Amino acid sequence: MFMKDIRLIIAGDDSYRMDIYNQLDGFYGIVRIAEASSPARTISVIERNIDMVDCVLLGFRDEELESMMDVIIKLAPKLDIFVAIDNPLKYKKWQKYKAKVCFYGKEISRILEFYKKKEAKKDLDKDEIKKSQFEIKFLEEDERAKIVDERIGDKLIGFSEKKVVTFGSLSGGVGKTTIVSAIALSITSVTNTEVVVLDLDSSKPYGDAIRYLGITGMDKRKAIEIKRNEGRLLTSYPSERTVVGWVDFSFADKKFNKQIVKDCLVKIKNNLFVLPPAEVMKDYDVLFGESGIGLIKNIIDVLRRNFPIVLIDTGSLLLDFVKAAVEESDELYFISTIDKNALDCLIDYQYHSRNRLPGTYRMSNILNKVPVNFKDNIESSLPEYTGGVTVSACFREDQKLYEDITGKLKVHYVGSTNSQFTGELVKLIKIILRTDFGGSKTNDINLGQSQMHKGLFGKLRKG
């Protein structure tokens, strides 16, 4: 008899999860906390339930498992990982991750057997102590999804005015947060320019931007916390470093300065900050109605006055507070894939419904995940159907990028990786900043790091 129920996450395709449900019918003592149908979804589920789960059962293909093991260990080093296998010889492959293997069809009995032995021992087994020590060491030594501060030169980019740029999409999964994060990391890694990312995606706690910028797991909760015993200059201070927490910000207080504003944001590095949406889903209620519109406009006003670049990551729903953000923006970029449904929705939205988004912003499109073998010149043809809205960037499918994002939470950006993706980023950043950085060729998508410094960011090295 167990002291407590075993709390389990089940991850695999529909067929695999159904097999596990059938196994659970014959056993007691296991509580299904959550389930996931893909590696990316599994990471998200573990992150949300990190304090409420004992183990995760993975039923994916080997290549999918290998892409996600490192990030699971980073997020939850004490989580017991069970991997379903069909060949006993494969157990060695998962030893380096300290994962427990179980045969297909016998997963639940294996999990029960493991915890039965664990509970029967009065003291921790020496092997379990070694396991814990190994995982802690692994977490410290392995490459984290943290951002290395590698600014080149000490010159700020010169802007005629500060800029607020909003990125939206009409559906999830189009790569919006990946692109926004990559732009922020590119600008702040190659220059000293200060950038803040405002995340308005209300579909999940914390949003995704903070995670893609390098703060994961329990570190997110620590990052948003504002200690009450610290001395403050403001009459009223945010309850936490989130959009919802800024309800308590003293916008009318004349005492606040740039340093106070930075203190109310999550710091990624010296020149990069992010403001996540909220920690708890129910807190999003404050964003709806007139009060939510006013809050977003006030936040953008404060950020615009204190940062040269404000990048806004919206969700896929056109809520009133999202409209307020667009109205306050200088530029609006729609990110879309090229599948028929997405393009049809994009064309209809931009051609017929632009009156739903008031403002004086400049509108443009970004196409993402375009198949490498896709030959049609959609960059030239799409504006004919969107009322003249041009295509500013066209990112091709990149398997390495996908694997790094889903498996390692590693975002590719200019200054860290030389690829088609970062080459297209160079072009897009030039368009966003509306400035010439030394005459780099916009059609050169294979800019090496030395070429890039001579071209796009060449002037930063000069006095």
CSV table of C-alpha atoms in Angstrom, one decimal:
chain,number,residue,atom,x,y,z
A,1,MET,CA,0.0,0.0,0.0
A,2,PHE,CA,1.4,3.4,-1.0
A,3,MET,CA,1.7,6.4,1.3
A,4,LYS,CA,0.3,8.6,-1.5
A,5,ASP,CA,-0.9,8.3,-5.1
A,6,ILE,CA,1.6,8.4,-7.9
A,7,ARG,CA,1.0,11.5,-9.9
A,8,LEU,CA,1.6,10.9,-13.6
A,9,ILE,CA,1.8,12.7,-16.9
A,10,ILE,CA,1.1,10.6,-20.0
A,11,ALA,CA,2.8,11.7,-23.2
A,12,GLY,CA,2.4,10.1,-26.7
A,13,ASP,CA,0.1,9.9,-29.7
A,14,ASP,CA,-3.6,9.2,-29.3
A,15,SER,CA,-3.2,5.4,-29.8
A,16,TYR,CA,-0.4,5.2,-27.2
A,17,ARG,CA,-2.3,7.2,-24.6
A,18,MET,CA,-5.4,5.0,-25.1
A,19,ASP,CA,-3.3,1.9,-24.4
A,20,ILE,CA,-2.1,3.5,-21.2
A,21,TYR,CA,-5.7,4.3,-20.2
A,22,ASN,CA,-6.7,0.7,-20.7
A,23,GLN,CA,-3.8,-0.4,-18.4
A,24,LEU,CA,-4.8,2.0,-15.7
A,25,ASP,CA,-8.2,0.4,-15.5
A,26,GLY,CA,-6.7,-2.6,-13.8
A,27,PHE,CA,-4.5,-0.7,-11.3
A,28,TYR,CA,-5.0,1.6,-8.3
A,29,GLY,CA,-2.6,4.2,-6.8
A,30,ILE,CA,-1.8,6.2,-10.0
A,31,VAL,CA,-3.5,9.5,-10.7
A,32,ARG,CA,-3.3,11.0,-14.2
A,33,ILE,CA,-2.4,14.6,-13.7
A,34,ALA,CA,-2.2,15.6,-17.4
A,35,GLU,CA,-1.5,14.3,-20.9
A,36,ALA,CA,0.3,15.5,-24.0
A,37,SER,CA,0.2,14.5,-27.7
A,38,SER,CA,3.5,16.0,-28.9
A,39,PRO,CA,7.1,16.7,-27.5
A,40,ALA,CA,6.5,20.5,-27.5
A,41,ARG,CA,3.2,20.0,-25.7
A,42,THR,CA,4.9,17.7,-23.2
A,43,ILE,CA,7.4,20.4,-22.2
A,44,SER,CA,4.6,22.9,-21.7
A,45,VAL,CA,2.6,20.4,-19.6
A,46,ILE,CA,5.5,19.5,-17.4
A,47,GLU,CA,6.3,23.2,-16.9
A,48,ARG,CA,2.8,24.0,-15.8
A,49,ASN,CA,2.5,21.0,-13.4
A,50,ILE,CA,6.0,20.9,-12.1
A,51,ASP,CA,5.0,21.0,-8.4
A,52,MET,CA,2.1,18.5,-8.8
A,53,VAL,CA,3.6,15.5,-10.6
A,54,ASP,CA,6.0,12.7,-9.6
A,55,CYS,CA,6.8,11.2,-13.0
A,56,VAL,CA,6.2,11.4,-16.8
A,57,LEU,CA,5.7,8.5,-19.1
A,58,LEU,CA,7.0,9.1,-22.7
A,59,GLY,CA,5.8,7.0,-25.6
A,60,PHE,CA,7.4,8.9,-28.5
A,61,ARG,CA,9.8,7.9,-31.3
A,62,ASP,CA,13.5,7.7,-30.3
A,63,GLU,CA,14.4,10.9,-32.3
A,64,GLU,CA,11.6,12.8,-30.6
A,65,LEU,CA,12.6,11.6,-27.2
A,66,GLU,CA,16.3,12.6,-27.7
A,67,SER,CA,15.2,16.1,-28.7
A,68,MET,CA,13.3,16.7,-25.5
A,69,MET,CA,15.3,14.9,-22.8
A,70,ASP,CA,17.7,17.7,-22.0
A,71,VAL,CA,15.0,20.3,-21.5
A,72,ILE,CA,13.0,18.0,-19.3
A,73,ILE,CA,16.0,17.5,-17.0
A,74,LYS,CA,16.5,21.3,-17.0
A,75,LEU,CA,12.9,22.0,-16.1
A,76,ALA,CA,12.4,19.3,-13.6
A,77,PRO,CA,15.7,17.6,-12.4
A,78,LYS,CA,13.8,15.5,-9.8
A,79,LEU,CA,11.1,14.3,-12.0
A,80,ASP,CA,11.1,10.5,-12.7
A,81,ILE,CA,11.2,9.9,-16.4
A,82,PHE,CA,9.9,6.6,-17.8
A,83,VAL,CA,10.5,5.7,-21.5
A,84,ALA,CA,8.5,3.1,-23.3
A,85,ILE,CA,10.7,0.8,-25.5
A,86,ASP,CA,10.1,-2.3,-27.7
A,87,ASN,CA,13.7,-3.6,-27.7
A,88,PRO,CA,15.6,-4.5,-24.5
A,89,LEU,CA,18.9,-3.5,-26.1
A,90,LYS,CA,17.7,0.1,-26.3
A,91,TYR,CA,17.9,0.7,-22.5
A,92,LYS,CA,21.5,1.8,-22.7
A,93,LYS,CA,20.5,4.7,-24.9
A,94,TRP,CA,18.5,6.3,-22.0
A,95,GLN,CA,21.0,5.6,-19.3
A,96,LYS,CA,22.8,8.9,-19.7
A,97,TYR,CA,19.5,10.6,-18.9
A,98,LYS,CA,18.9,8.4,-15.9
A,99,ALA,CA,15.5,7.5,-17.4
A,100,LYS,CA,13.7,4.3,-16.4
A,101,VAL,CA,12.7,2.0,-19.3
A,102,CYS,CA,9.6,0.0,-19.6
A,103,PHE,CA,8.2,-2.4,-22.2
A,104,TYR,CA,5.2,-1.4,-24.3
A,105,GLY,CA,2.1,-2.9,-22.7
A,106,LYS,CA,3.7,-3.1,-19.2
A,107,GLU,CA,4.3,0.6,-18.5
A,108,ILE,CA,1.9,0.9,-15.5
A,109,SER,CA,3.1,-2.2,-13.8
A,110,ARG,CA,6.7,-1.0,-14.2
A,111,ILE,CA,5.9,2.3,-12.7
A,112,LEU,CA,4.1,0.7,-9.7
A,113,GLU,CA,6.9,-1.7,-9.1
A,114,PHE,CA,9.5,1.2,-9.1
A,115,TYR,CA,7.5,3.3,-6.5
A,116,LYS,CA,6.7,0.2,-4.4
A,117,LYS,CA,10.4,-0.5,-4.0
A,118,LYS,CA,11.1,3.2,-3.4
A,119,GLU,CA,8.4,3.4,-0.6
A,120,ALA,CA,9.6,0.2,1.0
A,121,LYS,CA,13.0,1.6,1.8
A,122,LYS,CA,13.3,3.5,5.1
A,123,ASP,CA,16.3,5.5,3.9
A,124,LEU,CA,17.2,6.8,0.4
A,125,ASP,CA,19.0,4.2,-1.7
A,126,LYS,CA,22.6,5.2,-2.4
A,127,ASP,CA,21.9,4.9,-6.1
A,128,GLU,CA,19.1,7.4,-5.8
A,129,ILE,CA,21.4,9.8,-4.0
A,130,LYS,CA,24.0,9.5,-6.8
A,131,LYS,CA,21.2,10.0,-9.3
A,132,SER,CA,20.1,13.3,-7.6
A,133,GLN,CA,23.7,14.5,-7.4
A,134,PHE,CA,24.2,13.6,-11.1
A,135,GLU,CA,21.1,15.5,-12.1
A,136,ILE,CA,22.1,18.6,-10.2
A,137,LYS,CA,25.6,18.6,-11.7
A,138,PHE,CA,24.1,18.0,-15.2
A,139,LEU,CA,21.8,21.0,-14.7
A,140,GLU,CA,24.7,23.2,-13.7
A,141,GLU,CA,27.1,22.1,-16.4
A,142,ASP,CA,24.9,21.6,-19.4
A,143,GLU,CA,24.1,24.5,-21.7
A,144,ARG,CA,21.2,26.4,-20.3
A,145,ALA,CA,18.7,28.4,-22.5
A,146,LYS,CA,20.2,31.5,-21.1
A,147,ILE,CA,21.3,34.4,-23.2
A,148,VAL,CA,25.0,35.1,-23.4
A,149,ASP,CA,25.7,38.9,-23.4
A,150,GLU,CA,27.9,39.3,-26.5
A,151,ARG,CA,27.4,42.9,-27.5
A,152,ILE,CA,29.8,44.1,-30.1
A,153,GLY,CA,31.0,47.7,-29.8
A,154,ASP,CA,29.7,50.3,-27.4
A,155,LYS,CA,27.7,52.5,-29.8
A,156,LEU,CA,23.9,52.8,-29.6
A,157,ILE,CA,21.8,52.7,-32.7
A,158,GLY,CA,20.6,56.2,-33.5
A,159,PHE,CA,16.9,56.5,-33.8
A,160,SER,CA,15.0,59.5,-34.9
A,161,GLU,CA,12.2,58.4,-32.6
A,162,LYS,CA,11.4,55.6,-30.2
A,163,LYS,CA,9.5,52.7,-31.8
A,164,VAL,CA,6.8,50.4,-30.7
A,165,VAL,CA,6.4,47.3,-32.9
A,166,THR,CA,3.5,44.8,-32.6
A,167,PHE,CA,3.6,41.2,-33.9
A,168,GLY,CA,0.3,39.4,-34.3
A,169,SER,CA,-1.1,36.2,-35.8
A,170,LEU,CA,-4.5,34.8,-36.5
A,171,SER,CA,-3.7,31.3,-35.1
A,172,GLY,CA,-1.3,29.7,-32.7
A,173,GLY,CA,1.8,27.7,-33.7
A,174,VAL,CA,3.0,30.0,-36.5
A,175,GLY,CA,6.3,30.9,-34.8
A,176,LYS,CA,5.4,34.4,-33.7
A,177,THR,CA,7.1,34.2,-30.3
A,178,THR,CA,10.2,32.6,-31.9
A,179,ILE,CA,10.5,35.5,-34.3
A,180,VAL,CA,9.9,38.2,-31.7
A,181,SER,CA,12.4,36.6,-29.3
A,182,ALA,CA,15.0,36.3,-32.1
A,183,ILE,CA,14.6,39.9,-33.1
A,184,ALA,CA,15.0,41.0,-29.5
A,185,LEU,CA,18.1,38.8,-28.9
A,186,SER,CA,19.6,39.9,-32.3
A,187,ILE,CA,19.4,43.6,-31.6
A,188,THR,CA,20.6,43.4,-27.9
A,189,SER,CA,23.4,40.9,-28.6
A,190,VAL,CA,25.0,42.8,-31.5
A,191,THR,CA,24.4,46.3,-30.1
A,192,ASN,CA,23.9,48.1,-26.8
A,193,THR,CA,20.4,49.2,-27.7
A,194,GLU,CA,17.9,48.5,-24.9
A,195,VAL,CA,14.8,46.4,-25.9
A,196,VAL,CA,11.8,45.4,-23.9
A,197,VAL,CA,9.4,42.6,-25.0
A,198,LEU,CA,5.7,43.1,-23.9
A,199,ASP,CA,3.9,39.7,-23.9
A,200,LEU,CA,0.2,40.0,-24.3
A,201,ASP,CA,-0.6,36.3,-25.1
A,202,SER,CA,-3.2,35.5,-22.5
A,203,SER,CA,-3.6,31.9,-23.6
A,204,LYS,CA,-1.2,30.5,-21.0
A,205,PRO,CA,0.3,31.5,-17.6
A,206,TYR,CA,3.5,33.6,-18.0
A,207,GLY,CA,3.2,33.5,-21.8
A,208,ASP,CA,6.0,32.0,-23.9
A,209,ALA,CA,8.3,35.0,-24.4
A,210,ILE,CA,10.0,34.8,-21.0
A,211,ARG,CA,10.7,31.1,-21.6
A,212,TYR,CA,12.1,31.6,-25.1
A,213,LEU,CA,14.3,34.4,-23.8
A,214,GLY,CA,15.9,32.0,-21.3
A,215,ILE,CA,14.0,31.9,-18.0
A,216,THR,CA,12.3,28.5,-17.4
A,217,GLY,CA,10.8,26.4,-14.7
A,218,MET,CA,10.9,27.7,-11.2
A,219,ASP,CA,13.2,30.5,-12.3
A,220,LYS,CA,10.2,32.2,-13.8
A,221,ARG,CA,8.4,32.5,-10.5
A,222,LYS,CA,11.5,34.0,-8.9
A,223,ALA,CA,12.0,36.4,-11.7
A,224,ILE,CA,8.5,37.9,-11.5
A,225,GLU,CA,8.5,38.2,-7.7
A,226,ILE,CA,8.9,41.7,-6.2
A,227,LYS,CA,9.9,41.6,-2.6
A,228,ARG,CA,7.7,43.7,-0.4
A,229,ASN,CA,10.5,44.6,2.1
A,230,GLU,CA,12.6,46.5,-0.5
A,231,GLY,CA,12.6,50.3,-0.3
A,232,ARG,CA,10.5,51.9,-3.0
A,233,LEU,CA,10.1,55.4,-4.2
A,234,LEU,CA,6.7,55.0,-5.7
A,235,THR,CA,3.4,55.5,-3.8
A,236,SER,CA,2.1,52.2,-5.2
A,237,TYR,CA,4.3,49.5,-6.7
A,238,PRO,CA,3.4,46.5,-8.9
A,239,SER,CA,2.6,43.3,-7.0
A,240,GLU,CA,4.7,41.3,-9.5
A,241,ARG,CA,6.7,41.8,-12.7
A,242,THR,CA,3.7,41.0,-15.0
A,243,VAL,CA,1.2,43.0,-17.1
A,244,VAL,CA,-1.4,42.2,-14.5
A,245,GLY,CA,0.9,43.2,-11.7
A,246,TRP,CA,1.2,46.6,-13.2
A,247,VAL,CA,-2.4,47.4,-12.2
A,248,ASP,CA,-0.7,48.7,-9.1
A,249,PHE,CA,1.9,50.8,-10.8
A,250,SER,CA,1.7,54.6,-10.0
A,251,PHE,CA,1.5,55.9,-13.5
A,252,ALA,CA,0.6,59.4,-12.3
A,253,ASP,CA,3.5,59.5,-9.8
A,254,LYS,CA,6.2,62.0,-10.9
A,255,LYS,CA,8.9,60.2,-8.9
A,256,PHE,CA,9.4,57.2,-11.1
A,257,ASN,CA,12.4,57.1,-13.4
A,258,LYS,CA,14.0,54.6,-15.8
A,259,GLN,CA,15.6,52.5,-13.1
A,260,ILE,CA,12.3,52.1,-11.3
A,261,VAL,CA,10.7,51.0,-14.6
A,262,LYS,CA,13.5,48.5,-15.2
A,263,ASP,CA,13.0,47.2,-11.6
A,264,CYS,CA,9.3,46.4,-12.5
A,265,LEU,CA,10.4,44.3,-15.5
A,266,VAL,CA,12.0,40.9,-15.8
A,267,LYS,CA,15.7,41.3,-16.6
A,268,ILE,CA,17.1,38.9,-19.2
A,269,LYS,CA,20.4,40.8,-19.4
A,270,ASN,CA,21.6,44.4,-19.1
A,271,ASN,CA,19.9,45.6,-22.2
A,272,LEU,CA,17.0,43.2,-22.6
A,273,PHE,CA,13.8,43.0,-20.5
A,274,VAL,CA,10.4,41.3,-20.7
A,275,LEU,CA,7.0,41.9,-19.2
A,276,PRO,CA,5.1,38.6,-19.0
A,277,PRO,CA,1.3,38.6,-19.0
A,278,ALA,CA,0.3,36.9,-15.7
A,279,GLU,CA,1.2,34.0,-13.5
A,280,VAL,CA,-2.4,32.7,-12.9
A,281,MET,CA,-5.0,32.4,-15.6
A,282,LYS,CA,-7.8,33.9,-13.5
A,283,ASP,CA,-5.8,37.1,-13.2
A,284,TYR,CA,-6.3,37.9,-16.8
A,285,ASP,CA,-9.8,39.2,-15.9
A,286,VAL,CA,-8.3,42.6,-15.2
A,287,LEU,CA,-7.3,43.0,-18.8
A,288,PHE,CA,-10.9,43.0,-20.1
A,289,GLY,CA,-13.1,46.0,-20.4
A,290,GLU,CA,-12.2,49.7,-20.3
A,291,SER,CA,-9.8,49.2,-17.4
A,292,GLY,CA,-7.7,46.7,-19.4
A,293,ILE,CA,-7.5,49.0,-22.4
A,294,GLY,CA,-6.3,51.9,-20.2
A,295,LEU,CA,-3.8,49.7,-18.4
A,296,ILE,CA,-2.2,48.5,-21.7
A,297,LYS,CA,-2.0,52.0,-23.1
A,298,ASN,CA,-0.4,53.3,-19.9
A,299,ILE,CA,2.1,50.5,-19.9
A,300,ILE,CA,3.1,51.1,-23.5
A,301,ASP,CA,3.4,54.8,-22.8
A,302,VAL,CA,5.8,54.2,-20.0
A,303,LEU,CA,7.9,51.7,-22.0
A,304,ARG,CA,8.0,53.9,-25.0
A,305,ARG,CA,9.4,56.8,-23.0
A,306,ASN,CA,12.1,54.6,-21.4
A,307,PHE,CA,13.2,52.2,-24.2
A,308,PRO,CA,14.2,52.8,-27.8
A,309,ILE,CA,12.5,49.6,-28.9
A,310,VAL,CA,9.4,48.0,-27.6
A,311,LEU,CA,8.4,44.7,-29.2
A,312,ILE,CA,4.8,43.5,-28.5
A,313,ASP,CA,3.9,39.8,-28.8
A,314,THR,CA,0.1,39.4,-29.0
A,315,GLY,CA,-2.0,36.3,-28.8
A,316,SER,CA,-4.1,35.0,-31.7
A,317,LEU,CA,-7.3,36.5,-30.4
A,318,LEU,CA,-8.2,40.1,-31.3
A,319,LEU,CA,-9.3,41.2,-27.8
A,320,ASP,CA,-9.9,44.8,-26.9
A,321,PHE,CA,-6.6,45.2,-25.0
A,322,VAL,CA,-4.8,43.8,-28.0
A,323,LYS,CA,-6.5,46.3,-30.2
A,324,ALA,CA,-5.4,49.0,-27.8
A,325,ALA,CA,-1.8,47.8,-28.1
A,326,VAL,CA,-2.0,47.9,-31.9
A,327,GLU,CA,-3.5,51.4,-31.8
A,328,GLU,CA,-0.5,52.6,-29.8
A,329,SER,CA,2.0,50.9,-32.2
A,330,ASP,CA,4.1,52.4,-34.9
A,331,GLU,CA,4.2,49.2,-36.9
A,332,LEU,CA,2.2,46.0,-37.1
A,333,TYR,CA,3.5,42.7,-38.5
A,334,PHE,CA,1.2,39.8,-39.2
A,335,ILE,CA,2.9,36.4,-39.0
A,336,SER,CA,1.4,33.6,-41.0
A,337,THR,CA,2.2,30.2,-42.6
A,338,ILE,CA,1.4,29.6,-46.2
A,339,ASP,CA,-1.2,26.8,-45.8
A,340,LYS,CA,-4.4,27.6,-47.6
A,341,ASN,CA,-6.6,28.2,-44.6
A,342,ALA,CA,-4.0,30.5,-43.0
A,343,LEU,CA,-3.6,32.6,-46.1
A,344,ASP,CA,-7.3,32.8,-46.9
A,345,CYS,CA,-7.9,34.1,-43.3
A,346,LEU,CA,-5.0,36.5,-43.6
A,347,ILE,CA,-6.2,37.9,-46.9
A,348,ASP,CA,-9.8,38.3,-45.8
A,349,TYR,CA,-8.7,39.9,-42.6
A,350,GLN,CA,-6.4,42.5,-44.1
A,351,TYR,CA,-8.4,43.3,-47.2
A,352,HIS,CA,-11.9,43.6,-45.6
A,353,SER,CA,-11.4,44.2,-41.9
A,354,ARG,CA,-8.6,46.7,-41.4
A,355,ASN,CA,-11.1,49.1,-39.8
A,356,ARG,CA,-11.2,46.8,-36.8
A,357,LEU,CA,-7.7,48.0,-35.9
A,358,PRO,CA,-7.6,51.8,-35.7
A,359,GLY,CA,-4.3,53.6,-35.7
A,360,THR,CA,-1.6,55.2,-37.8
A,361,TYR,CA,0.8,52.2,-37.8
A,362,ARG,CA,2.5,50.7,-40.9
A,363,MET,CA,1.3,47.2,-41.7
A,364,SER,CA,3.3,44.3,-43.2
A,365,ASN,CA,3.3,40.5,-43.4
A,366,ILE,CA,5.9,37.9,-42.3
A,367,LEU,CA,5.7,34.4,-43.8
A,368,ASN,CA,7.1,31.6,-41.7
A,369,LYS,CA,7.7,27.9,-42.1
A,370,VAL,CA,7.6,28.1,-45.8
A,371,PRO,CA,8.6,24.7,-47.3
A,372,VAL,CA,12.1,24.8,-48.7
A,373,ASN,CA,10.9,23.4,-52.1
A,374,PHE,CA,8.1,25.9,-52.4
A,375,LYS,CA,8.7,27.6,-55.7
A,376,ASP,CA,5.9,30.2,-56.1
A,377,ASN,CA,7.0,33.8,-55.5
A,378,ILE,CA,4.4,34.4,-52.8
A,379,GLU,CA,6.3,37.5,-51.6
A,380,SER,CA,5.4,39.2,-54.9
A,381,SER,CA,1.9,37.8,-55.3
A,382,LEU,CA,0.5,38.1,-51.8
A,383,PRO,CA,0.3,41.9,-51.8
A,384,GLU,CA,-2.2,41.8,-54.7
A,385,TYR,CA,-4.7,40.0,-52.5
A,386,THR,CA,-4.1,41.9,-49.2
A,387,GLY,CA,-4.8,45.4,-50.5
A,388,GLY,CA,-1.1,46.2,-51.0
A,389,VAL,CA,0.2,44.9,-47.7
A,390,THR,CA,3.8,43.8,-48.5
A,391,VAL,CA,5.8,40.8,-47.3
A,392,SER,CA,8.8,42.0,-45.2
A,393,ALA,CA,10.3,38.5,-44.5
A,394,CYS,CA,9.9,35.0,-45.7
A,395,PHE,CA,11.4,32.3,-43.3
A,396,ARG,CA,11.9,28.9,-44.8
A,397,GLU,CA,11.3,25.7,-42.8
A,398,ASP,CA,14.4,24.8,-40.7
A,399,GLN,CA,14.5,21.4,-39.0
A,400,LYS,CA,17.5,22.4,-36.8
A,401,LEU,CA,15.7,25.5,-35.6
A,402,TYR,CA,12.6,23.5,-34.9
A,403,GLU,CA,14.6,20.9,-32.9
A,404,ASP,CA,16.5,23.5,-30.9
A,405,ILE,CA,13.3,25.4,-30.0
A,406,THR,CA,11.2,22.4,-29.0
A,407,GLY,CA,13.9,20.3,-27.5
A,408,LYS,CA,16.3,22.8,-26.0
A,409,LEU,CA,14.4,26.1,-25.8
A,410,LYS,CA,17.2,27.6,-27.8
A,411,VAL,CA,16.4,30.5,-30.1
A,412,HIS,CA,18.6,31.3,-33.1
A,413,TYR,CA,19.5,34.9,-33.4
A,414,VAL,CA,21.9,37.2,-35.3
A,415,GLY,CA,25.3,36.9,-33.6
A,416,SER,CA,24.9,33.3,-32.4
A,417,THR,CA,24.0,31.3,-35.5
A,418,ASN,CA,24.7,31.6,-39.2
A,419,SER,CA,21.7,30.2,-41.1
A,420,GLN,CA,18.9,31.1,-43.6
A,421,PHE,CA,16.8,32.1,-40.6
A,422,THR,CA,19.3,34.6,-39.2
A,423,GLY,CA,20.0,35.8,-42.6
A,424,GLU,CA,16.4,36.7,-43.1
A,425,LEU,CA,16.4,38.2,-39.6
A,426,VAL,CA,19.1,40.7,-40.8
A,427,LYS,CA,16.7,41.8,-43.6
A,428,LEU,CA,13.7,42.1,-41.3
A,429,ILE,CA,15.6,44.1,-38.6
A,430,LYS,CA,16.8,46.6,-41.3
A,431,ILE,CA,13.1,47.1,-42.2
A,432,ILE,CA,11.9,47.4,-38.7
A,433,LEU,CA,14.6,49.9,-37.6
A,434,ARG,CA,14.3,51.8,-40.9
A,435,THR,CA,18.0,52.7,-41.0
A,436,ASP,CA,21.0,51.8,-43.1
A,437,PHE,CA,23.8,50.1,-41.2
A,438,GLY,CA,26.5,50.4,-43.8
A,439,GLY,CA,25.0,49.1,-47.0
A,440,SER,CA,24.7,45.4,-46.5
A,441,LYS,CA,23.0,43.6,-49.3
A,442,THR,CA,19.4,42.8,-48.3
A,443,ASN,CA,19.4,39.7,-50.7
A,444,ASP,CA,22.5,38.2,-49.0
A,445,ILE,CA,20.8,35.7,-46.7
A,446,ASN,CA,24.1,33.8,-45.9
A,447,LEU,CA,25.8,36.6,-44.0
A,448,GLY,CA,28.6,35.2,-42.0
A,449,GLN,CA,29.5,36.9,-38.7
A,450,SER,CA,32.4,38.8,-40.1
A,451,GLN,CA,30.4,39.9,-43.2
A,452,MET,CA,27.6,41.0,-40.9
A,453,HIS,CA,29.9,43.3,-38.9
A,454,LYS,CA,31.1,44.9,-42.1
A,455,GLY,CA,27.7,45.3,-43.5
A,456,LEU,CA,24.5,45.5,-41.3
A,457,PHE,CA,26.1,46.5,-38.1
A,458,GLY,CA,29.4,47.9,-39.4
A,459,LYS,CA,28.9,51.5,-38.3
A,460,LEU,CA,28.5,50.4,-34.7
A,461,ARG,CA,32.3,49.9,-34.5
A,462,LYS,CA,33.1,53.4,-35.7
A,463,GLY,CA,33.2,56.5,-33.6
